[in-house]
Structure formats: C-alpha cells, structure tokens
Coordinates of C-alpha atoms in Angstrom, one line a residue:
Chain A
X215 CA -9.3 6.9 1.7
X216 CA -9.2 9.7 4.3
X217 CA -6.9 10.4 7.2
X218 CA -8.8 10.2 10.4
X219 CA -7.7 10.3 14.0
X220 CA -8.0 6.9 15.8
X221 CA -9.9 8.6 18.6
X222 CA -12.9 8.7 16.2
X223 CA -12.9 4.9 15.8
X224 CA -11.7 3.5 19.1
X225 CA -11.4 3.7 22.8
X226 CA -8.5 2.5 24.9
X227 CA -7.2 1.5 28.3
X228 CA -3.5 1.1 29.3
X229 CA -1.5 -0.1 32.2
X230 CA 1.9 -1.5 33.2
X231 CA 3.8 -4.7 33.7
X232 CA 7.2 -3.8 34.9
X233 CA 8.9 -1.7 32.2
X234 CA 6.3 -2.8 29.6
X235 CA 3.1 -0.7 29.0
X236 CA 0.1 -2.5 27.7
X237 CA -2.6 -0.7 25.7
X238 CA -5.8 -2.1 24.6
X239 CA -7.5 -0.4 21.6
X240 CA -11.2 -1.2 21.3
X241 CA -13.3 -0.5 18.2
X242 CA -16.2 1.8 19.0
X243 CA -18.4 -0.1 16.4
X244 CA -17.9 -3.7 15.2
X245 CA -17.3 -2.5 11.6
X246 CA -14.3 -0.5 12.7
X247 CA -12.4 -3.5 13.9
X248 CA -11.1 -4.6 10.5
X249 CA -9.9 -1.1 9.6
X250 CA -8.1 -0.7 12.9
X251 CA -6.6 -4.2 12.5
X252 CA -5.3 -3.4 9.0
X253 CA -3.9 0.1 9.9
X254 CA -2.4 -0.5 13.4
X255 CA 0.5 -2.6 12.5
X256 CA 3.3 -3.1 15.0
X257 CA 5.6 -1.0 12.8
X258 CA 3.2 2.0 12.6
X259 CA 2.5 1.9 16.4
X260 CA 6.3 1.8 17.1
X261 CA 6.9 4.7 14.8
X262 CA 4.0 6.7 16.3
X263 CA 5.5 6.4 19.8
X264 CA 9.0 7.3 18.7
X265 CA 11.5 7.6 21.6
X266 CA 8.7 6.8 24.1
X267 CA 9.1 3.1 23.3
X268 CA 12.7 1.9 23.5
X269 CA 11.9 -1.8 22.9
X270 CA 9.7 -3.7 20.5
X271 CA 6.0 -3.4 20.0
X272 CA 3.9 -6.6 20.1
X273 CA 0.4 -6.9 18.9
X274 CA -2.3 -9.4 19.8
X275 CA -5.7 -9.7 18.1
X276 CA -8.9 -10.1 20.0
X277 CA -11.7 -10.2 17.3
X278 CA -14.1 -11.4 20.0
X279 CA -14.0 -8.0 21.7
X280 CA -13.2 -6.0 18.5
X281 CA -9.9 -5.1 20.1
X282 CA -6.2 -5.2 19.7
X283 CA -3.8 -5.5 22.7
X284 CA -0.4 -3.9 22.3
X285 CA 2.7 -4.5 24.5
X286 CA 5.1 -1.6 24.4
X287 CA 8.4 -2.9 25.7
X288 CA 10.9 -0.7 27.6
X289 CA 8.4 2.2 27.6
X290 CA 8.2 3.2 31.2
X291 CA 11.7 4.4 32.1
X292 CA 12.5 1.2 34.0
X293 CA 8.9 0.8 35.3
X294 CA 7.5 0.2 38.7
X295 CA 9.3 2.1 41.5
X296 CA 12.4 2.7 39.4
X297 CA 11.0 5.1 36.9
X298 CA 11.4 8.9 37.0
X299 CA 8.5 9.5 34.6
X300 CA 5.3 11.4 35.7
X301 CA 3.2 8.6 34.1
X302 CA 5.0 5.9 36.0
X303 CA 2.5 3.2 35.3
X304 CA 1.6 4.0 31.7
X305 CA -1.9 5.0 32.7
X306 CA -2.3 7.6 29.9
X307 CA -0.6 5.7 27.0
X308 CA -4.3 5.0 26.1
X309 CA -4.8 8.6 25.1
X310 CA -1.4 8.7 23.3
X311 CA -2.2 5.9 20.9
X312 CA -5.6 7.4 20.0
X313 CA -3.7 10.4 18.5
X314 CA -2.6 8.2 15.6
X315 CA -3.9 9.2 12.1
X316 CA -5.1 6.2 10.1
X317 CA -6.5 5.7 6.6
X318 CA -10.3 5.1 6.6
X319 CA -12.5 4.4 3.6
X320 CA -14.4 7.5 2.5
X321 CA -17.9 6.1 3.1
X322 CA -17.0 5.3 6.7
X323 CA -15.0 8.6 7.2
X324 CA -18.2 10.5 6.2
X325 CA -20.1 9.0 9.1
X326 CA -17.6 9.9 11.8
Chain B
X284 CA -27.0 -25.8 45.0
X285 CA -27.7 -22.1 44.6
X286 CA -29.0 -21.0 41.2
X287 CA -26.3 -18.3 41.2
X288 CA -24.0 -16.4 43.6
X289 CA -23.2 -12.7 43.7
X290 CA -19.6 -11.8 44.3
X291 CA -19.1 -8.1 45.0
X292 CA -15.9 -6.2 44.5
X293 CA -15.2 -4.0 47.5
X294 CA -11.8 -2.6 46.9
X295 CA -9.5 -2.3 43.9
X296 CA -6.3 -1.5 45.8
X297 CA -5.2 -0.4 49.3
X298 CA -6.3 3.2 49.5
X299 CA -9.4 2.8 47.3
X300 CA -12.7 4.5 48.3
X301 CA -13.2 3.5 52.0
X302 CA -17.0 3.2 52.0
X303 CA -17.3 1.1 48.8
X304 CA -17.3 -2.3 50.6
X305 CA -19.9 -1.0 53.1
X306 CA -22.2 0.1 50.2
X307 CA -21.7 -3.2 48.4
X308 CA -23.1 -5.1 51.4
X309 CA -25.7 -2.6 52.5
X310 CA -27.3 -1.5 49.2
X311 CA -28.5 -4.9 48.0
X312 CA -28.1 -8.7 48.1
X313 CA -24.7 -10.2 47.7
X314 CA -23.2 -13.5 48.8
X315 CA -19.5 -12.7 48.9
X316 CA -17.4 -9.6 49.2
X317 CA -13.9 -9.6 47.8
X318 CA -11.3 -7.0 48.6
X319 CA -7.8 -6.6 47.1
X320 CA -5.2 -4.8 49.2
X321 CA -1.8 -6.0 48.0
X322 CA 0.8 -4.7 45.6
X323 CA 4.5 -5.6 45.4
X324 CA 5.6 -2.5 47.3
X325 CA 3.0 -3.1 50.0
X326 CA 4.5 -6.5 50.9
X327 CA 7.9 -4.9 51.4
X328 CA 6.5 -2.1 53.7
X329 CA 4.5 -4.7 55.7
X330 CA 7.6 -6.9 56.1
X331 CA 9.5 -4.0 57.5
X332 CA 6.7 -3.2 60.0
X333 CA 6.6 -6.9 61.0
X334 CA 10.3 -6.9 61.7
X335 CA 9.9 -4.1 64.2
X336 CA 6.7 -5.5 65.7
X337 CA 5.8 -9.2 65.1
X338 CA 2.1 -8.5 65.8
X339 CA 1.7 -6.3 62.7
X340 CA 2.4 -6.6 59.0
X341 CA -1.1 -6.5 57.6
X342 CA -3.3 -3.8 56.1
X343 CA -3.8 -1.7 59.2
X344 CA -6.9 0.2 58.2
X345 CA -8.7 -3.0 57.4
X346 CA -9.2 -3.6 61.1
X347 CA -11.0 -0.3 61.9
X348 CA -13.1 -0.8 58.7
X349 CA -14.2 -4.2 60.2
X350 CA -15.8 -2.4 63.1
X351 CA -18.5 -1.2 60.7
X352 CA -18.3 -3.9 58.1
X353 CA -18.4 -7.0 60.2
X354 CA -21.8 -6.4 61.8
X355 CA -23.2 -5.9 58.2
X356 CA -21.6 -9.1 57.0
X357 CA -23.1 -11.0 59.9
X358 CA -26.5 -9.4 59.6
X359 CA -26.7 -10.2 55.8
X360 CA -24.8 -13.4 55.9
X361 CA -22.1 -12.3 53.5
X362 CA -18.7 -14.0 53.3
X363 CA -15.7 -11.8 53.1
X364 CA -12.5 -12.8 51.3
X365 CA -9.6 -10.4 51.3
X366 CA -5.8 -10.5 51.0
X367 CA -5.5 -7.8 53.7
X368 CA -3.5 -10.2 55.8
X369 CA -0.4 -9.1 54.0
X370 CA 2.7 -10.8 55.5
X371 CA 0.9 -11.6 58.8
X372 CA -2.6 -13.1 58.0
X373 CA -2.7 -14.9 61.4
X374 CA -2.2 -11.6 63.3
X375 CA -4.8 -10.0 61.1
X376 CA -7.2 -12.8 61.9
X377 CA -6.7 -12.4 65.6
X378 CA -7.4 -8.7 65.4
X379 CA -10.7 -9.5 63.6
X380 CA -11.5 -12.1 66.3
X381 CA -11.0 -9.4 69.0
X382 CA -13.7 -7.3 67.3
X383 CA -16.0 -10.3 66.8
X384 CA -15.7 -11.3 70.4
X385 CA -16.4 -7.8 71.6
X386 CA -19.5 -7.6 69.4
X387 CA -20.7 -11.0 70.6
X388 CA -20.6 -12.8 67.2
X389 CA -20.4 -16.3 68.9
X390 CA -19.9 -19.1 66.4
X391 CA -18.5 -16.9 63.6
X392 CA -15.6 -18.6 61.9
X393 CA -12.5 -16.6 60.8
X394 CA -9.8 -18.1 58.7
X395 CA -6.2 -17.2 57.8
X396 CA -4.6 -18.4 54.6
X397 CA -0.8 -18.3 54.8
X398 CA 2.4 -20.1 53.8
X399 CA 3.0 -17.8 50.9
X400 CA 5.7 -15.8 52.7
X401 CA 9.0 -17.5 51.8
X402 CA 11.4 -14.8 52.9
X403 CA 12.9 -17.0 55.7
X404 CA 13.2 -20.0 53.3
X405 CA 15.0 -18.1 50.5
X406 CA 18.5 -19.3 51.5
X407 CA 17.5 -22.9 51.8
X408 CA 15.6 -22.7 48.5
X409 CA 18.7 -21.2 46.8
X410 CA 21.0 -23.8 48.3
X411 CA 18.8 -26.6 47.1
X412 CA 19.0 -25.4 43.5
X413 CA 16.1 -22.9 43.1
X414 CA 17.8 -20.0 41.5
X415 CA 14.7 -17.9 41.5
X416 CA 15.8 -16.3 38.2
X417 CA 14.4 -13.0 37.3
X418 CA 11.7 -13.7 34.7
X419 CA 12.7 -10.5 32.8
X420 CA 16.5 -10.4 33.0
X421 CA 17.3 -14.1 33.6
X422 CA 19.6 -13.1 36.6
X423 CA 19.9 -15.3 39.6
X424 CA 18.4 -14.0 42.8
X425 CA 21.8 -14.4 44.6
X426 CA 22.9 -11.2 42.8
X427 CA 20.6 -9.1 44.9
X428 CA 20.0 -11.5 47.8
X429 CA 21.3 -9.1 50.5
X430 CA 18.9 -6.4 49.5
X431 CA 15.7 -8.5 49.5
X432 CA 13.0 -7.2 51.8
X433 CA 10.0 -9.5 51.0
X434 CA 9.3 -12.7 49.0
X435 CA 5.9 -14.2 48.5
X436 CA 4.4 -16.9 46.4
X437 CA 1.1 -16.1 44.6
X438 CA -1.4 -18.8 45.7
X439 CA -4.6 -19.3 43.8
X440 CA -8.1 -20.2 44.8
X441 CA -7.4 -23.6 46.4
X442 CA -6.5 -22.7 50.0
X443 CA -9.4 -20.1 50.0
X444 CA -11.8 -22.9 49.0
X445 CA -10.4 -25.0 51.8
X446 CA -11.2 -22.2 54.3
X447 CA -14.7 -21.9 52.8
X448 CA -15.2 -25.6 53.3
X449 CA -14.2 -25.2 56.9
X450 CA -17.1 -22.8 57.2
X451 CA -15.2 -19.5 57.5
X452 CA -17.2 -16.4 56.9
X453 CA -14.2 -14.1 57.1
X454 CA -11.1 -15.2 55.3
X455 CA -7.9 -13.1 55.4
X456 CA -5.1 -14.2 53.2
X457 CA -1.5 -13.4 52.4
X458 CA -0.5 -13.1 48.8
X459 CA -3.4 -14.8 47.0
X460 CA -4.0 -13.7 43.5
X461 CA -6.7 -11.0 42.9
X462 CA -8.4 -13.5 40.5
X463 CA -8.3 -16.4 43.1
X464 CA -10.4 -14.6 45.7
X465 CA -13.3 -14.3 43.2
X466 CA -12.9 -17.8 41.7
X467 CA -12.8 -19.6 45.1
X468 CA -16.5 -19.0 46.0
X469 CA -17.6 -20.4 42.6
X470 CA -15.6 -23.6 43.1
X471 CA -16.9 -23.9 46.6
X472 CA -20.6 -23.3 45.8
X473 CA -20.8 -25.2 42.5
X474 CA -18.4 -28.0 43.2
X475 CA -16.4 -27.2 40.1
X476 CA -13.5 -29.7 39.6
X477 CA -9.9 -28.5 39.6
X478 CA -9.5 -29.8 36.0
X479 CA -12.7 -28.2 34.6
X480 CA -10.5 -25.7 32.9
X481 CA -13.3 -23.7 31.0
X482 CA -15.2 -23.1 34.3
X483 CA -12.1 -22.2 36.2
X484 CA -11.1 -19.8 33.5
X485 CA -14.6 -18.2 33.7
X486 CA -14.0 -17.6 37.4
X487 CA -10.6 -16.2 36.8
X488 CA -12.1 -13.7 34.3
X489 CA -14.8 -12.8 36.8
X490 CA -11.9 -12.1 39.1
X491 CA -10.1 -9.9 36.6
X492 CA -13.4 -7.9 36.2
X493 CA -13.7 -7.5 40.0
X494 CA -10.0 -6.9 40.9
X495 CA -9.8 -3.2 40.1
X496 CA -13.0 -2.1 41.8
X497 CA -14.9 0.6 39.9
X498 CA -12.6 0.4 36.9
X499 CA -15.0 -2.3 35.7
X500 CA -18.1 -0.3 36.4
X501 CA -17.6 3.2 34.9
X502 CA -14.5 4.5 36.7
X503 CA -11.6 5.5 34.4
X504 CA -13.9 4.9 31.5
X505 CA -12.4 6.3 28.3
X506 CA -15.3 5.8 25.9
X507 CA -18.1 7.5 28.0
X508 CA -16.9 9.0 31.2
X509 CA -19.1 12.1 30.8
X510 CA -22.2 9.9 30.9
X511 CA -21.4 7.8 34.0
X512 CA -24.0 8.7 36.6
X513 CA -23.2 9.5 40.3
X514 CA -19.5 8.9 40.3
X515 CA -19.4 10.3 43.8
X516 CA -21.1 7.1 44.9
X517 CA -20.0 4.8 42.1
X518 CA -21.2 1.2 42.5
X519 CA -18.4 -1.3 42.3
X520 CA -18.9 -4.4 40.1
X521 CA -20.9 -7.4 41.2
X522 CA -20.1 -10.7 39.4
X523 CA -23.1 -13.0 39.3
X524 CA -21.7 -16.5 38.7
X525 CA -23.8 -19.4 37.4
X526 CA -23.0 -23.1 37.9
X527 CA -22.9 -23.9 34.1
X528 CA -19.9 -21.5 33.8
X529 CA -21.2 -18.1 32.7
X530 CA -21.3 -14.8 34.5
X531 CA -23.4 -11.7 34.5
X532 CA -21.6 -8.5 35.6
X533 CA -23.8 -6.0 37.2
X534 CA -24.0 -3.4 40.1
X535 CA -26.4 -2.2 42.7
X536 CA -29.2 -0.1 41.2
X537 CA -29.2 2.4 44.0
X538 CA -25.5 3.3 43.4
X539 CA -23.9 5.2 40.5
X540 CA -21.6 3.9 37.8
X541 CA -22.2 2.0 34.6
X542 CA -21.8 -1.6 33.5
X543 CA -21.8 -1.9 29.8
X544 CA -20.0 -4.0 27.1
X545 CA -17.6 -1.0 26.8
X546 CA -16.8 -0.7 30.5
X547 CA -16.2 -4.5 30.7
X548 CA -14.0 -4.5 27.5
X549 CA -11.8 -1.7 28.9
X550 CA -11.3 -3.6 32.2
X551 CA -10.6 -6.9 30.4
X552 CA -7.8 -5.2 28.5
X553 CA -6.3 -3.7 31.6
X554 CA -2.7 -5.0 32.4
X555 CA -3.2 -7.7 29.9
X556 CA -0.3 -9.5 28.2
X557 CA -0.8 -12.2 25.6
X558 CA -4.6 -12.6 25.8
X559 CA -4.6 -16.3 24.8
X560 CA -2.2 -17.1 27.6
X561 CA -3.4 -15.5 30.9
X562 CA -1.5 -17.5 33.5
X563 CA -2.8 -17.9 37.0
X564 CA -2.0 -20.5 39.7
X565 CA -5.4 -22.2 39.0
X566 CA -5.5 -22.4 35.2
X567 CA -4.6 -20.6 32.0
X568 CA -7.4 -18.4 30.7
X569 CA -8.0 -17.5 27.1
X570 CA -9.2 -13.9 26.8
X571 CA -9.7 -14.4 23.0
X572 CA -12.7 -16.7 23.8
X573 CA -14.7 -14.3 25.9
X574 CA -18.1 -13.4 24.6
X575 CA -20.1 -10.4 25.9
X576 CA -23.8 -9.6 25.6
X577 CA -25.6 -6.7 27.2
X578 CA -28.8 -8.4 28.5
X579 CA -30.3 -5.3 30.1
X580 CA -29.1 -1.9 31.3
X581 CA -26.1 -2.5 33.7
X582 CA -26.2 -6.3 33.1
X583 CA -23.6 -7.8 30.8
X584 CA -23.4 -11.6 30.2
X585 CA -19.9 -13.0 30.0
X586 CA -19.7 -16.5 28.4
X587 CA -18.0 -18.9 26.0
X588 CA -14.7 -18.9 28.0
X589 CA -12.0 -21.4 27.3
X590 CA -9.4 -22.4 29.8
X591 CA -6.3 -24.7 29.9
X592 CA -4.3 -26.6 32.5
X593 CA -2.3 -24.7 35.1
X594 CA 1.5 -24.6 34.9
X595 CA 3.8 -26.5 37.3
X596 CA 4.9 -23.1 38.8
X597 CA 3.9 -20.5 41.2
X598 CA 4.8 -17.0 40.4
X599 CA 6.9 -15.4 43.2
X600 CA 7.0 -11.7 44.0
X601 CA 10.2 -10.6 45.5
X602 CA 11.0 -7.1 46.5
X603 CA 14.5 -5.7 47.0
X604 CA 16.2 -2.4 47.8
X605 CA 17.7 -0.8 44.7
X606 CA 18.8 2.7 45.6
X607 CA 16.9 6.0 45.6
X608 CA 14.9 8.4 43.5
X609 CA 14.2 12.0 43.9
X610 CA 11.9 14.2 41.8
X611 CA 11.6 17.9 41.9
X612 CA 9.0 20.2 40.3
X613 CA 8.9 23.9 39.6
X614 CA 6.0 25.8 37.9
X615 CA 6.9 28.5 35.3
X616 CA 4.2 30.8 33.8
X617 CA 3.5 32.8 30.6
X618 CA 5.3 34.5 28.9
X619 CA 7.8 31.9 27.6
X620 CA 6.8 29.3 30.2
X621 CA 8.4 26.4 28.3
X622 CA 11.7 28.3 27.6
X623 CA 12.0 29.2 31.3
X624 CA 11.4 25.7 32.4
X625 CA 14.0 24.5 29.9
X626 CA 16.5 27.1 31.1
X627 CA 15.9 25.9 34.7
X628 CA 16.5 22.3 33.7
X629 CA 19.8 23.4 32.0
X630 CA 20.9 25.3 35.1
X631 CA 20.2 22.4 37.5
X632 CA 22.1 20.0 35.2
X633 CA 25.1 22.3 35.1
X634 CA 25.0 22.7 38.9
X635 CA 25.1 18.9 39.3
X636 CA 28.0 18.7 36.9
X637 CA 29.8 21.6 38.7
X638 CA 29.3 19.8 42.1
X639 CA 30.6 16.6 40.6
X640 CA 27.4 14.7 41.3
X641 CA 26.8 11.5 39.3
X642 CA 23.6 9.5 39.1
X643 CA 22.4 6.3 37.4
X644 CA 19.8 8.3 35.6
X645 CA 18.7 11.9 35.2
X646 CA 15.4 12.6 33.5
X647 CA 13.4 15.7 32.6
X648 CA 9.8 16.2 31.4
X649 CA 7.6 19.3 31.1
X650 CA 4.1 18.9 32.6
X651 CA 1.6 20.8 30.6
X652 CA 3.7 20.4 27.5
X653 CA 4.8 16.9 26.8
X654 CA 5.3 14.9 30.0
X655 CA 2.5 12.5 29.4
X656 CA 2.6 12.4 25.6
X657 CA 6.3 12.5 24.9
X658 CA 6.9 12.0 21.1
X659 CA 3.2 11.6 20.5
X660 CA 2.4 15.1 21.8
X661 CA 2.2 17.8 19.2
X662 CA 4.0 21.1 20.1
X663 CA 1.9 23.9 21.5
X664 CA 2.6 27.6 21.2
X665 CA 3.2 29.7 24.4
X666 CA 1.4 27.5 27.0
X667 CA 0.0 29.4 30.0
X668 CA 2.1 27.4 32.4
X669 CA 4.6 24.6 32.4
X670 CA 5.9 22.4 35.3
X671 CA 9.5 21.4 35.1
X672 CA 9.7 17.8 36.4
X673 CA 13.3 16.7 36.9
X674 CA 14.3 13.5 38.6
X675 CA 17.5 11.5 39.4
X676 CA 18.1 7.9 40.5
X677 CA 21.2 6.7 42.3
X678 CA 22.6 4.5 45.1
X679 CA 24.5 7.2 47.0
X680 CA 22.1 8.7 49.6
X681 CA 24.4 11.7 50.3
X682 CA 24.6 12.6 46.7
X683 CA 20.8 12.2 46.3
X684 CA 20.3 14.7 49.1
X685 CA 22.7 17.1 47.4
X686 CA 20.4 16.9 44.3
X687 CA 17.4 17.6 46.5
X688 CA 19.1 20.9 47.7
X689 CA 19.6 22.1 44.1
X690 CA 15.9 22.5 43.0
X691 CA 14.3 25.2 45.3
X692 CA 17.2 27.7 45.0
X693 CA 16.1 28.2 41.4
X694 CA 13.3 30.3 42.7
X695 CA 15.7 33.2 43.4
X696 CA 18.6 32.3 41.2
X697 CA 16.9 31.2 38.0
X698 CA 14.4 32.4 35.4
X699 CA 11.4 34.5 36.6
X700 CA 7.7 33.8 37.1
X701 CA 8.3 30.6 39.0
X702 CA 6.0 29.2 41.7
X703 CA 4.7 25.9 43.1
X704 CA 7.6 25.2 45.5
X705 CA 5.4 25.0 48.6
X706 CA 6.3 21.4 49.2
X707 CA 9.9 22.3 49.9
X708 CA 12.9 20.2 48.9
X709 CA 12.1 17.1 46.9
X710 CA 12.0 13.9 49.0
X711 CA 14.6 11.2 48.6
X712 CA 12.7 8.0 48.3
X713 CA 14.0 4.4 48.6
X714 CA 13.5 2.3 45.5
X715 CA 12.0 -1.0 46.3
X716 CA 12.3 -2.9 43.1
X717 CA 10.3 -5.9 42.0
X718 CA 11.9 -9.3 41.1
X719 CA 9.4 -11.7 39.4
X720 CA 10.4 -15.3 39.5
X721 CA 8.9 -18.9 39.3
X722 CA 9.0 -21.7 41.9
X723 CA 7.8 -25.3 41.4
X724 CA 4.4 -25.7 43.1
X725 CA 5.5 -28.8 45.2
X726 CA 8.1 -26.6 46.9
X727 CA 5.6 -24.6 49.0
X728 CA 2.4 -25.7 50.8
X729 CA -0.4 -23.2 51.5
X730 CA -1.7 -23.3 55.1
X731 CA -5.2 -22.7 56.3
X732 CA -6.2 -22.0 59.9
X733 CA -9.8 -21.5 60.9
X734 CA -10.9 -20.4 64.4
X735 CA -14.4 -20.0 65.9
X736 CA -15.4 -17.1 68.0
X737 CA -16.5 -18.2 71.5

C-alpha cells in the first residue's frame, strides 16, 4: 500500500443545500471506485475536514457512476444568506476533499 | 409523434451569460428552450418590487432579451419555457405580448403559469392548521411570520404541460421547479402518463442536467477544464429526449464546451442529497439507476432510469428577514502578510469590545491562506499577500453600521503594507433567510392563462 492524494484518483463537484454542503467524488477510472469506496469512510472524511464540518458526515454510494456523494452537515457557517464565509455556497469543498491522502495498492499507485 | 425532441438550456440562473439563449436557438435545431431565473432570494426581491409597483415583480432583463430572442423563436418555431415570471407571471406575459404585437406576431400564444404565490394566503393556511414547519429546524412558521417577505409553492411540470396543450409558444411561470420546465415538453410531445414513473424520472434527470446551464457542458469542470474548447462561447447543454424514455445530452457543434461522461457525472452530483430519493413535485427519481454511455464526441446517452410515485406534498420556499451581515476586507502584503492580517483582526475585535458592540456572530478568514480550505489547507510559509476577511451578523442596524466604520481606519492605525480598501466601508446587507416547508398538494391549485396575440 502507498499513500496517494485522492486528486490522482478522482474528480469532484460540490454545492450547498442550506447549511449542508454536498460533495460528489467521482472515480477517474472505473477500477478506482472500489478503492475510493473502501478508503473514504464517513469517519475519515469527517476527520479530514476537522472544524470545517460541525455536524455529521453522510455518505451515499453510486456505483452506477463510480461515485460517492457526501453530505457535510453544518459546514457552511449557517448557509445561504446567513453565512459570513467567503465560500458561502460550498463551491470549493470539491477541491478540499481531493487533498485527502488514501491507501492505494502498489500496482495501482505505480500507474498514477 | 416526433422521433425525438431537443430541449436546450438557455440560462442556469439570473445573471448567466446573456447571449447563451440566443446562440442556442440560432446555432442549430432545437424544439424547446428552457431558462431558469429563480432563486430563493430572487423571489423576495421581486415581492418587494411588486409591493411598490403592482406591474413588476418578474425578471426585468428577460423582457429586453425577448426583443432579440422572440423573433428567433418565431422564425425557427421554438417554444420557450421560463420561470422568469417570478412573483408576477401575468404581468411578465403582458410585457411579452406588447413586444409580440409591436413586431406583428399575430396568432402567437403566450401563457402564464401562476398560483404558486401563497404570500397572501399564509395567515388563512396557518389558521386552518398548516403550520408550515421548517423542514430543517421543525419550528412553526408563526415564529417568524411578521418577517416573511415571500412564500411560493414549487409546482412541477403539470401546469406547464397544460399551457403547452393550449398551444402556447412562450410560457412564463412563477416558481416552477428547474426540472419541471424540461420534463414538461417530453410529457406533452410523447403523451407520457403521470404514473409512468420511470419516464417521468428520466425527464427530471434531463432537467437536472439542463438546469445549471454550461455546468453540464464543460463549465466549472474539475476533471478537464484545461481541455474545454472555446469557453468564451461555451455551448449550453441540449437534452435530446426519446419517447421510449432515454436521453442523449449534446450541444451545438459550432459552439465551445464539452459534453462527456465526466461533465455529465459532475453535473448529476451537483446539489444532490440522497441520490436514491430525489424528490420533485412530479415523481421521485433514483440517481443510482442512471446509466451513461458516450455514443460519439459530445453525445452522451442517459438511460436505465428508475422513478417512483410523487409525494402528497409540494415544497414551499419562504423567505424572511433575519437581521444583517457586513463583511470587510483588507489586503496585507509581504513581509509577514499573515501576521499583519492576524494583528489587524485582533485590533478590530478589541475595538468592537471597547465600543461595547455585540453581534450574533463574528467570523474571520484569511484569503490567500486558508479561507477556502479551512482545516484542510496546509500551512504556507510567508505568502506574498493575504486578505483579511472579517464579518459580523446581527439584528441591530445601528451597531452593524458601527462595525462598518471600524475596518477602513486600520489603513492608518494598524499594521503596515495594507491596501485594497478602494471599495470604502463594508456594506451592511439585509439577511433574507430561507424557510423550507411542505404543504399538501390539494391545498393549492396551479393556474394557467393563455392569450393570443391579435
């Protein structure tokens, strides 16, 4: 196993629903999906975001798209028009999740 | 029956690229053009305008756009569906009729879809037992009733289909869902039944792909933004719908942009909750059933979609006044840019304390350092410049203004090498907060009015 930044295995898009940010993490190749699914647990994602996410993290699997959808609750400083954050609508949470370091089997890590 | 219909996205939100809808009609064949104008805050602004002048309350710049767009729609026999009607779809319809009459488009039918605006019915709804509880907090609407500035039910495709059946070529609606305006033409053209859940869900997903404009066709595209051609004239998505219930997403060849499995996947995941339970007024769509296949460059087939019965409720979007925010920014440069910005933050906070000002929230971020990444951003050594971003939220307008006076003085009274204060004092803005609620469908009836240009 080798530590690899998620950016090498996935792309992402994020948005908001009130004070909840959603972030979709999409495998760049179909064979990466299982690795991402195993590594990106709700606990690990919650811990990666630290104080950015005050509520719970929920994960939904979408094997049909090779994707995971995460809901990060209480993550936008009140959300909508209430928030004082520069990223009021969670637009760049996509980049933030791709900074995660995950364990990747050596034979796949070699190809990245 | 047509073999397929082409539904073009012309606008992802009010303020999107102005010439996109014109390009969508001019640069190739499409049957329908759909344009989304509404957000929660928009409804509140429009409601205020309507209170001052009963003849307004719709997306104002939609009318001048129609001076150019309407002749193209007529020439190419394209039907337009848009929620630009805001809180006054009938007035918007009349404004479009004025253009159509002047240009001599005799026989053109224009429709307004309304009945979604329940602001004037709120008290009778509450007194008859509809608490309009906040879906997130569970509180009754009565707790903020006096501050409410708009209240609209989200209608689905049904009233739009009714307008299409009456022969309307231009349909302006109030709060119809972004997905409903793309689904409606499919139901109308193919005679899909209102309980054919899989097909309805397919139309809803077509709507989700169209609803954010170019975000489905190469805009804001994480995986490959460097390779998206001609973003200065990016082609917005076109959803080709087939009667058997599958779609092909494409774009005009002559325009820029990119339609690939990756661009569609990113858009499908945008603002998504539980993917198996995507609730709309028309059906519940299951995003975990969607299959994608790139048939050719810029042609992605979308198929295999499952849907489920709609719920007994409409979602209601209510906006209400909830105090003020004010955000100030100051730019500090090398050397020690971060330390200077941190010192300035400390000074402002001490000033607020010294002046006895209290706020509901006070919040600081450092742009260029960690504002966007927060705890996920690794520290950086000696950045070239850092922007202090400090904001407060409160309900006392006078105190908010006092905060606003405390930022700019830092230029002469605080740490050195500071700039970027050209905008002057930070603005104090009203907070129009959003109150999501549910209402049983039988409580409100959508209305359709179609008129013919003579």
